[in-house]
Each structure stands twice: as C-alpha cells, then as structure tokens.
mmCIF file of C-alpha atoms and ligand atoms in Angstrom:
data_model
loop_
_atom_site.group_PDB
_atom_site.id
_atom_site.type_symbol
_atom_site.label_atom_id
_atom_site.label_comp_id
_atom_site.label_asym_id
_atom_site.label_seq_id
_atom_site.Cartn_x
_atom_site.Cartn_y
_atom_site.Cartn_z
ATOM 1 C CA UNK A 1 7.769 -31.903 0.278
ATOM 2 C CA UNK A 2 9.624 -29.152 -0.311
ATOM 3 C CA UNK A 3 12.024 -27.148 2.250
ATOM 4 C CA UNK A 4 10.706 -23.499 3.387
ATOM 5 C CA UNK A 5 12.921 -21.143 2.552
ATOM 6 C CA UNK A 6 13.720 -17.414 4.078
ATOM 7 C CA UNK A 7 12.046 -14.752 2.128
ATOM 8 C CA UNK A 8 14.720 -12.998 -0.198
ATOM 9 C CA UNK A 9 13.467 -9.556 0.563
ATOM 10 C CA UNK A 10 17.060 -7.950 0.533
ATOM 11 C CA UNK A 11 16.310 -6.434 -3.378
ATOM 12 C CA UNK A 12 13.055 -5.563 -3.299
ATOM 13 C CA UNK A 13 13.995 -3.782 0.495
ATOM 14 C CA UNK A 14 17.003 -1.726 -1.603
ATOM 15 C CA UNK A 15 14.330 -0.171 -4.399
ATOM 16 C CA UNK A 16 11.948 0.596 -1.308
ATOM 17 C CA UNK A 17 9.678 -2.202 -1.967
ATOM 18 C CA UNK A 18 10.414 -2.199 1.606
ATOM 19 C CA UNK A 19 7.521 -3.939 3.354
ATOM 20 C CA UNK A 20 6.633 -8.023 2.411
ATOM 21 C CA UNK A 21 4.691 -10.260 3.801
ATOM 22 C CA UNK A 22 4.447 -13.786 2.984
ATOM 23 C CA UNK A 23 1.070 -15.762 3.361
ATOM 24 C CA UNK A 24 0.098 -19.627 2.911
ATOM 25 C CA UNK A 25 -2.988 -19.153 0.797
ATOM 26 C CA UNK A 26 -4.525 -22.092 3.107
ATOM 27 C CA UNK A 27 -4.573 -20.111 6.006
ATOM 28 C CA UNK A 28 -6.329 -17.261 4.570
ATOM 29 C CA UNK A 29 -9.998 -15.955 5.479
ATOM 30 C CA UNK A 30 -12.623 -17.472 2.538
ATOM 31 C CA UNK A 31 -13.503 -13.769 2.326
ATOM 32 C CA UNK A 32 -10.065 -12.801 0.917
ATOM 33 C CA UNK A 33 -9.868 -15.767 -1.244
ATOM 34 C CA UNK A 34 -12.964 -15.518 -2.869
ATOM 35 C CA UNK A 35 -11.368 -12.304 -3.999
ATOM 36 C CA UNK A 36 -8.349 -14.068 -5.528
ATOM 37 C CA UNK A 37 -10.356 -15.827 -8.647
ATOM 38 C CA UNK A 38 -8.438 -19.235 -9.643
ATOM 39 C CA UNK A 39 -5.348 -19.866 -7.086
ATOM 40 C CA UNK A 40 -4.194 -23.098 -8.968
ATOM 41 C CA UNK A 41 -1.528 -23.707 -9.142
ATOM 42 C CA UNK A 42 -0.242 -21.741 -6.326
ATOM 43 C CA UNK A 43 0.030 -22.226 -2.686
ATOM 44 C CA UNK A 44 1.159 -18.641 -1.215
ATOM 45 C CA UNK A 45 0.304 -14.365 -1.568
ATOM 46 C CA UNK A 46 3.245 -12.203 -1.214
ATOM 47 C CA UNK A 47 1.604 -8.980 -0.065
ATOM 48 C CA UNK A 48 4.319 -6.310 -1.492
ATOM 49 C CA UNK A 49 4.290 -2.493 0.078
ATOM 50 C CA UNK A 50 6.296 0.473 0.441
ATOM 51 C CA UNK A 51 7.132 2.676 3.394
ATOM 52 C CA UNK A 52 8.515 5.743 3.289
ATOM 53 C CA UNK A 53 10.404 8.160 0.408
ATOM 54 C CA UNK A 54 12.789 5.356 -0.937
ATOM 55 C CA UNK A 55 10.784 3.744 -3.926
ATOM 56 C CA UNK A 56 9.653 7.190 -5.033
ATOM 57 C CA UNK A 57 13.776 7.912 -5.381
ATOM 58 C CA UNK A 58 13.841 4.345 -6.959
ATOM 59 C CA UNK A 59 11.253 5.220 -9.938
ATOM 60 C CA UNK A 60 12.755 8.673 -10.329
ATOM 61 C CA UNK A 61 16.065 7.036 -10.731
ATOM 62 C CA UNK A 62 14.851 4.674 -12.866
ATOM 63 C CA UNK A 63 14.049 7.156 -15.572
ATOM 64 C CA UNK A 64 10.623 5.523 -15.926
ATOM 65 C CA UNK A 65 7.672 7.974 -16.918
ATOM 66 C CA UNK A 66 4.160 7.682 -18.065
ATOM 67 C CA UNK A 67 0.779 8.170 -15.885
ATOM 68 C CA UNK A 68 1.431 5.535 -13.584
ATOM 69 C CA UNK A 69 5.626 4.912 -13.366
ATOM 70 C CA UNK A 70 4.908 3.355 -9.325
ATOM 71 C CA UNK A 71 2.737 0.659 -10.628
ATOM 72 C CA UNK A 72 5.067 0.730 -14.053
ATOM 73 C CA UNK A 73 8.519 0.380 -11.613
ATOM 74 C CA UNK A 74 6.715 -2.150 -9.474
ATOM 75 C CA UNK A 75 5.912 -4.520 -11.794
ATOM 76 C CA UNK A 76 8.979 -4.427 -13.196
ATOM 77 C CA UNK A 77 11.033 -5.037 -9.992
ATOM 78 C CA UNK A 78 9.155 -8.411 -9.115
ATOM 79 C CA UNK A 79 9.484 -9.874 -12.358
ATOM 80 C CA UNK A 80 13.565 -9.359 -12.599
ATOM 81 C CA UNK A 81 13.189 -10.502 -8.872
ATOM 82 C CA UNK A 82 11.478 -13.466 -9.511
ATOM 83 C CA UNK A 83 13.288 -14.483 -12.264
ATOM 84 C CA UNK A 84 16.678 -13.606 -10.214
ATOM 85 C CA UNK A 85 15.454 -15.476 -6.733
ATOM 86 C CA UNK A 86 12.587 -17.846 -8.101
ATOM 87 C CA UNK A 87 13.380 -18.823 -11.870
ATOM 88 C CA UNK A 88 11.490 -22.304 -11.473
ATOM 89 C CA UNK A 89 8.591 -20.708 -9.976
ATOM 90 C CA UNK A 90 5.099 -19.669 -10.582
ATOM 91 C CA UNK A 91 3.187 -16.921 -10.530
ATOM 92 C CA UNK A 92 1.007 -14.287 -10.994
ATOM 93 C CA UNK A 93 0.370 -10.550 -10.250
ATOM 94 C CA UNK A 94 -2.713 -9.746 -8.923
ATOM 95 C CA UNK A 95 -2.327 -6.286 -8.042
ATOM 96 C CA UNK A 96 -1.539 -4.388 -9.462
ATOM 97 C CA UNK A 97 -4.168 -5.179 -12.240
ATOM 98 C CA UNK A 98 -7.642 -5.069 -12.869
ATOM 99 C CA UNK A 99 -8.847 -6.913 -10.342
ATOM 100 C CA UNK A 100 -10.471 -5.746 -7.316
ATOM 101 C CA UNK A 101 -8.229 -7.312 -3.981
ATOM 102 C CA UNK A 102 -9.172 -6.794 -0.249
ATOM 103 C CA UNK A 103 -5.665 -4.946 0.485
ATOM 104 C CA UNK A 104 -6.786 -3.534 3.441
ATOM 105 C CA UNK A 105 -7.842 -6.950 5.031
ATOM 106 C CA UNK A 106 -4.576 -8.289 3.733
ATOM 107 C CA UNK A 107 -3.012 -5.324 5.479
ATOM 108 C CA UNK A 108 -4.978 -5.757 8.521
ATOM 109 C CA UNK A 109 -4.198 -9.564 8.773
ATOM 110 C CA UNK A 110 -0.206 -8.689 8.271
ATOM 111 C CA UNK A 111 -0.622 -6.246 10.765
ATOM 112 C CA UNK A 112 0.343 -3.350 8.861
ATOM 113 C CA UNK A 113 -3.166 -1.562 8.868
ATOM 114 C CA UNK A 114 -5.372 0.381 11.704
ATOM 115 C CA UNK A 115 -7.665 2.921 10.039
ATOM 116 C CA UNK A 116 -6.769 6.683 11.126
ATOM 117 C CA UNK A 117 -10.263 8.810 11.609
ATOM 118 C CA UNK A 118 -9.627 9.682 7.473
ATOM 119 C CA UNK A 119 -9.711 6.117 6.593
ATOM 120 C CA UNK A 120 -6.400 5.813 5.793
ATOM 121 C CA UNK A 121 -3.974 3.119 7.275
ATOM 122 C CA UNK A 122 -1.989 3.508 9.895
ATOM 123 C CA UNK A 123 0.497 2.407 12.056
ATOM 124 C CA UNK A 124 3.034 3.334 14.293
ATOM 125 C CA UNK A 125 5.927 3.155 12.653
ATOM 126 C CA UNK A 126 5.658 4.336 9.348
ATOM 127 C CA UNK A 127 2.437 6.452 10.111
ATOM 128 C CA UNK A 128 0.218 6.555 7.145
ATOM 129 C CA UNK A 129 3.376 6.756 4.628
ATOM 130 C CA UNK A 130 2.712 3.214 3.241
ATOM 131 C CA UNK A 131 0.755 1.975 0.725
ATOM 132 C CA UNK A 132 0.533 -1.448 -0.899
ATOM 133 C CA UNK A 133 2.244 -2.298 -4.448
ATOM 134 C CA UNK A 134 1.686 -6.018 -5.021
ATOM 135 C CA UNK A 135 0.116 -8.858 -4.386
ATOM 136 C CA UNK A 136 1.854 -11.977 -6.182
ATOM 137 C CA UNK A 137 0.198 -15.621 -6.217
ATOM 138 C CA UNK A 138 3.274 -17.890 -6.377
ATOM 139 C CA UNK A 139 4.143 -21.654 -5.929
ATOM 140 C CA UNK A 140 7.161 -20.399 -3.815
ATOM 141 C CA UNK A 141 8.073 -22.034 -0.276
ATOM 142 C CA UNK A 142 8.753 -19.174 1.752
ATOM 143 C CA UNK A 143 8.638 -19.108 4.774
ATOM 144 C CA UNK A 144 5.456 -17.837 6.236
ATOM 145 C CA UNK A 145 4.840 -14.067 8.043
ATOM 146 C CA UNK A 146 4.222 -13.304 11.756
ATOM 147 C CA UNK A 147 2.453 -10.418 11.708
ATOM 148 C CA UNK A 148 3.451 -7.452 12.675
ATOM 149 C CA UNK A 149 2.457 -6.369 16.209
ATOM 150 C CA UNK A 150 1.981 -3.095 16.661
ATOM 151 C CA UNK A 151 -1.436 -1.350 17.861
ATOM 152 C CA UNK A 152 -3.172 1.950 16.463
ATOM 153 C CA UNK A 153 -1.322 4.740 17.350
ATOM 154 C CA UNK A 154 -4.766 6.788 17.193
ATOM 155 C CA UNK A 155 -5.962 5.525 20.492
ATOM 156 C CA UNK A 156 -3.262 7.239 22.320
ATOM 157 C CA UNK A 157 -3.031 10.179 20.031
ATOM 158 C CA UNK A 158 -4.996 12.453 22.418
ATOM 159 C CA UNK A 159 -5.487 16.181 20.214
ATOM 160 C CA UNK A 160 -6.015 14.453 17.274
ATOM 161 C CA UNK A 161 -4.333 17.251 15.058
ATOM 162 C CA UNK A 162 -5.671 15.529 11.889
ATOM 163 C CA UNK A 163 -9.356 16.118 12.194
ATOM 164 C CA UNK A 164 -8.895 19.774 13.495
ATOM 165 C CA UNK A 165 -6.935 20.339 10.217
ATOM 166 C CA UNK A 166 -9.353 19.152 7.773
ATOM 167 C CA UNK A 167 -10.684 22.434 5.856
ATOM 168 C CA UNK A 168 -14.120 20.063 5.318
ATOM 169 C CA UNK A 169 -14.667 18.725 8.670
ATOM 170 C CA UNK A 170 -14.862 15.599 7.217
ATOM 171 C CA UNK A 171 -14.578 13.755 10.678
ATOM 172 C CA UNK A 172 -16.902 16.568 12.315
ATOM 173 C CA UNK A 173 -18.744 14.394 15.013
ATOM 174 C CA UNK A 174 -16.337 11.121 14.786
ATOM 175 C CA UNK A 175 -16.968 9.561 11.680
ATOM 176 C CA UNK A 176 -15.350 10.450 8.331
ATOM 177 C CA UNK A 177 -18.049 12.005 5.880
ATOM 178 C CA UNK A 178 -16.394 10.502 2.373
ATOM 179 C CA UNK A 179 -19.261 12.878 0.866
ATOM 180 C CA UNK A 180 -17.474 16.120 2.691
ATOM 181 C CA UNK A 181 -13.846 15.114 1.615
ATOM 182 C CA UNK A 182 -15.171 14.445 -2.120
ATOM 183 C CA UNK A 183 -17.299 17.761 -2.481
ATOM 184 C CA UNK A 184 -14.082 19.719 -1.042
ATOM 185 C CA UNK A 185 -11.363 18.083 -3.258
ATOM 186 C CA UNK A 186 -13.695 18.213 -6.184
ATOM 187 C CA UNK A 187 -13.809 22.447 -5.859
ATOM 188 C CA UNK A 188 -11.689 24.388 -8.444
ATOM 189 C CA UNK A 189 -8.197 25.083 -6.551
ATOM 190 C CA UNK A 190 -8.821 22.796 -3.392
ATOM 191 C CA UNK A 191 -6.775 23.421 -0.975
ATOM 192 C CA UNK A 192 -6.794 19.022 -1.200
ATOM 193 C CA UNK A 193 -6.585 18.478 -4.672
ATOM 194 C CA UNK A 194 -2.999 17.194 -4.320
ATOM 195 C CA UNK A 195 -2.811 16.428 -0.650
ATOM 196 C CA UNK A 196 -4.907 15.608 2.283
ATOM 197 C CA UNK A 197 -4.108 18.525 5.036
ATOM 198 C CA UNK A 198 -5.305 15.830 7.493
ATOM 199 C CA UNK A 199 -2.714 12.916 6.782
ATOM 200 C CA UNK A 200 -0.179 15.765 6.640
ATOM 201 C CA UNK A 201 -1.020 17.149 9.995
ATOM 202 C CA UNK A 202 -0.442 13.608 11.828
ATOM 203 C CA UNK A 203 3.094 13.577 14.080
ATOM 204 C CA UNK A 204 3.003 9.677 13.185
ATOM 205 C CA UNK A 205 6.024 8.782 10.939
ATOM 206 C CA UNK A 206 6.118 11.889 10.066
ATOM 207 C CA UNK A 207 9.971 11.072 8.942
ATOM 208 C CA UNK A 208 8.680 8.958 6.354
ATOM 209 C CA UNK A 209 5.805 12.025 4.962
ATOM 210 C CA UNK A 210 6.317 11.835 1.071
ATOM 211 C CA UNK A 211 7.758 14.929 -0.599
ATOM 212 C CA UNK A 212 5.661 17.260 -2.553
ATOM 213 C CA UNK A 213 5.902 15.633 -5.931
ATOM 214 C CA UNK A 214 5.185 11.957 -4.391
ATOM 215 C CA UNK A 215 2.058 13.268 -2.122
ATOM 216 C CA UNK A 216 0.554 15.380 -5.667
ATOM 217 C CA UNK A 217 1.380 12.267 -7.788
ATOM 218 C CA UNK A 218 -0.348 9.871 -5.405
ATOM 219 C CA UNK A 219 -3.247 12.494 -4.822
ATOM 220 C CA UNK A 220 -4.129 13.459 -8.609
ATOM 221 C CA UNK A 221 -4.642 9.663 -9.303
ATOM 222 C CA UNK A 222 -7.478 9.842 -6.480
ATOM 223 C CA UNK A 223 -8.207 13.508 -8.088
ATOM 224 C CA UNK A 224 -8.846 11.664 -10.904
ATOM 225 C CA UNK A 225 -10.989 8.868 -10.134
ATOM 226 C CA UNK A 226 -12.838 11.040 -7.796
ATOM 227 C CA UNK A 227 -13.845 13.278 -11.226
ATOM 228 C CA UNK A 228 -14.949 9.782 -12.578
ATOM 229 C CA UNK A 229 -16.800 8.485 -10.712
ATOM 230 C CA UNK A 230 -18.638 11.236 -7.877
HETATM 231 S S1 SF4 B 339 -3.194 12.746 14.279
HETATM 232 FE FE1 SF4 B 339 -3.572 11.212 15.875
HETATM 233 S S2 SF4 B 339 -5.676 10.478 15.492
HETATM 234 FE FE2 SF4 B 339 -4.984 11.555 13.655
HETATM 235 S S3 SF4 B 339 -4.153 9.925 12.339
HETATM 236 FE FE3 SF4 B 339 -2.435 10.776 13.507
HETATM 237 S S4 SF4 B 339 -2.288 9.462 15.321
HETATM 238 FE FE4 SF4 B 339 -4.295 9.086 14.412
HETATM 239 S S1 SF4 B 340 -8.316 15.191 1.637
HETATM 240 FE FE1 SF4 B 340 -8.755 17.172 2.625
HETATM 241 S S2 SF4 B 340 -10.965 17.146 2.839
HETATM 242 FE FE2 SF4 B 340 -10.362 15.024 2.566
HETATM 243 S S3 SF4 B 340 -9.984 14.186 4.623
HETATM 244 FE FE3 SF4 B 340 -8.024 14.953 3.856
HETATM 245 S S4 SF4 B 340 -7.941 17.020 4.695
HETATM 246 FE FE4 SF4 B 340 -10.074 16.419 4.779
#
C-alpha cells in the first residue's frame, strides 16, 4: 500500500493555478463518474481552478498566444508539474478536452460552488472570479480534500445589486431567463458582449474582478459559442 502524500500545490499556486482539490475516485457520486469514461488505471481526480488575476499575469507572461492561451498555459503547467512532482505517475487530462465533465458538481462537492441568481458560481471568498482549468485522472496518492466550508454569500446579500444591473432582466421574477441573457448578448454592440454587467456589479471578491482584457477574453469565447449554437 502506498503512503499518502501532501498535495504539492506550491507551483501550480505560484502560476495562479491557485485552487486544487484532490478526490479518491471511490468516493465519488456514480453520477460524476459515469461522466469520467474509463478510470483504469487511476484511483484519484485532481480538480484544478483559478481564483483571481494571477494566472491571467501567468499566460501573459508566458508569451503564449493563440485563441485559447488559458487552456494552452494550463495544460502546459500540469504536464511540467507532473513530470517535476509525479514522474512515475499516471495520468490523464480530462478537461480541458473534448469531453463533457460535471465541473459544477465537482465544484459543488469541493465546496467551491453556490450558484449566484446568473448561474454563475460563487462563493465568498473569491466571489464569482474563479473558474475551473483541469481535471486530471492520476494514480497519485495524495492526500485527499476536505472541502471547503463556506456557505452562499447570496443568502445574506440583501439588495442584490446584480439582478438590478442586468440591462435584460434576466432574473426579472427570481429565476434567470438564459433566453433573455442570450437574445441581449447576441444584439450588435451589447452592452454584454464582453462582460456580464451583473457579475460585475456583485461586492463579492470584488478584489479578485478580472481586468478588462481577462473579463472580454473569457466573455467572447461564450460570445462565440452563443453565435453557434442559439
Ligand atoms: S450581488 Fe448579492 S445576490 Fe448577486 S451574486 Fe453578488 S452576493 Fe449574490
Ligand atoms: S451577461 Fe448581461 S444579460 Fe446576461 S446575465 Fe449578465 S448582465 Fe444579464
């Protein structure tokens, strides 16, 4: 049997790959591993995120370019840090990738998400400036996650600033109308083609909010698939 080991987060934490969480694949829900297609020979997920400004700085350092230099950067990182921390291991990135993964219920389960009335995740610390970057299949020993326990900031936030600043009244009436926020984004010069004026608007982590060229990166990708597929 083989010894657990601490998780060797100190590199990825320094490129702002700055959230992990380490799961033993046997204690997962069946309806996230049915999502995980052939887990041999591998006995944990290392769900990878970012919080924050500091990867952004990390990829524009890093000189890398193209239509997706995040994902690019990303990938990159884990491998050198596998082969750095883990060379005798193996494993496999899921995400990011072709296949569809339940990040969200990953999220949830680590404690990182609550859903914030625009269906975004939330939580209190970082606020919605987090998303997820990776999630690895490996046949590492880490030692496994406690979640994270922190509740929805939304249930105290009493104004809710967010839905009073969406120009679609999207979450007119208490639930968020995915039709609305599509048909406004979609319009020539949308006011949300590279940003959501709702996420913006939240005081939550608002010291983490990306800068202007992260939030109309990150929002022209959903620009995009939005045009492809509504
Ligand atoms: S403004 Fe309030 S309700 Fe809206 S996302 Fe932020 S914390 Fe939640
Ligand atoms: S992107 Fe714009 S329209 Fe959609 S929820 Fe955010 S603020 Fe509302």
């Amino acid at each position: 049997m083989s010894e657990v080991q601490p998780f060797p987060g100190a590199t990825l934490d320094r490129c702002g790959l700055n959230r992990q969480h380490v799961f033993n694949l046997a204690d997962l829900p069946p309806e996230v591993t049915t999502t995980l297609g052939d887990t041999t020979p591998y006995c944990q997920l290392i769900l990878i995120g970012h919080g924050g400004r500091a990867l952004w700085d990390s990829v524009k350092k890093s000189g890398i370019g193209g239509a997706d230099p995040i994902d690019d950067f990303t990938l990159r990182t884990i491998r050198e840090w596998m082969s750095e921390c883990q060379p005798d291991s193996r494993y496999a990135i899921l995400y990011p990738g072709p296949q569809p993964i339940a990040l969200q219920r990953l999220g949830a389960l680590a404690g990182w998400h609550h859903a914030a009335p625009f269906m975004v995740g939330i939580d209190g610390e970082w606020g919605t400036w987090y998303a997820y970057r990776a999630v690895v299949l490996a046949d590492t020993h880490f030692a496994p996650s406690p979640a994270v326990d922190r509740s929805s900031p939304c249930v105290a936030c009493q104004d809710k600033p967010c839905v009073a600043a969406c120009p679609a009244s999207a979450m007119a009436g208490g639930v968020f109308s995915l039709q609305k926020c599509v048909a406004w984004r979609k319009q020539d010069g949308s006011t949300c083609a590279l940003t959501c004026l709702a996420r913006v608007a939240c005081p939550v982590g608002s010291d983490h909010r990306y800068c202007t060229e992260q939030l109309a990166h990150t929002y022209s990708i959903s620009l995009q698939t939005i045009r492809e597929h509504y």
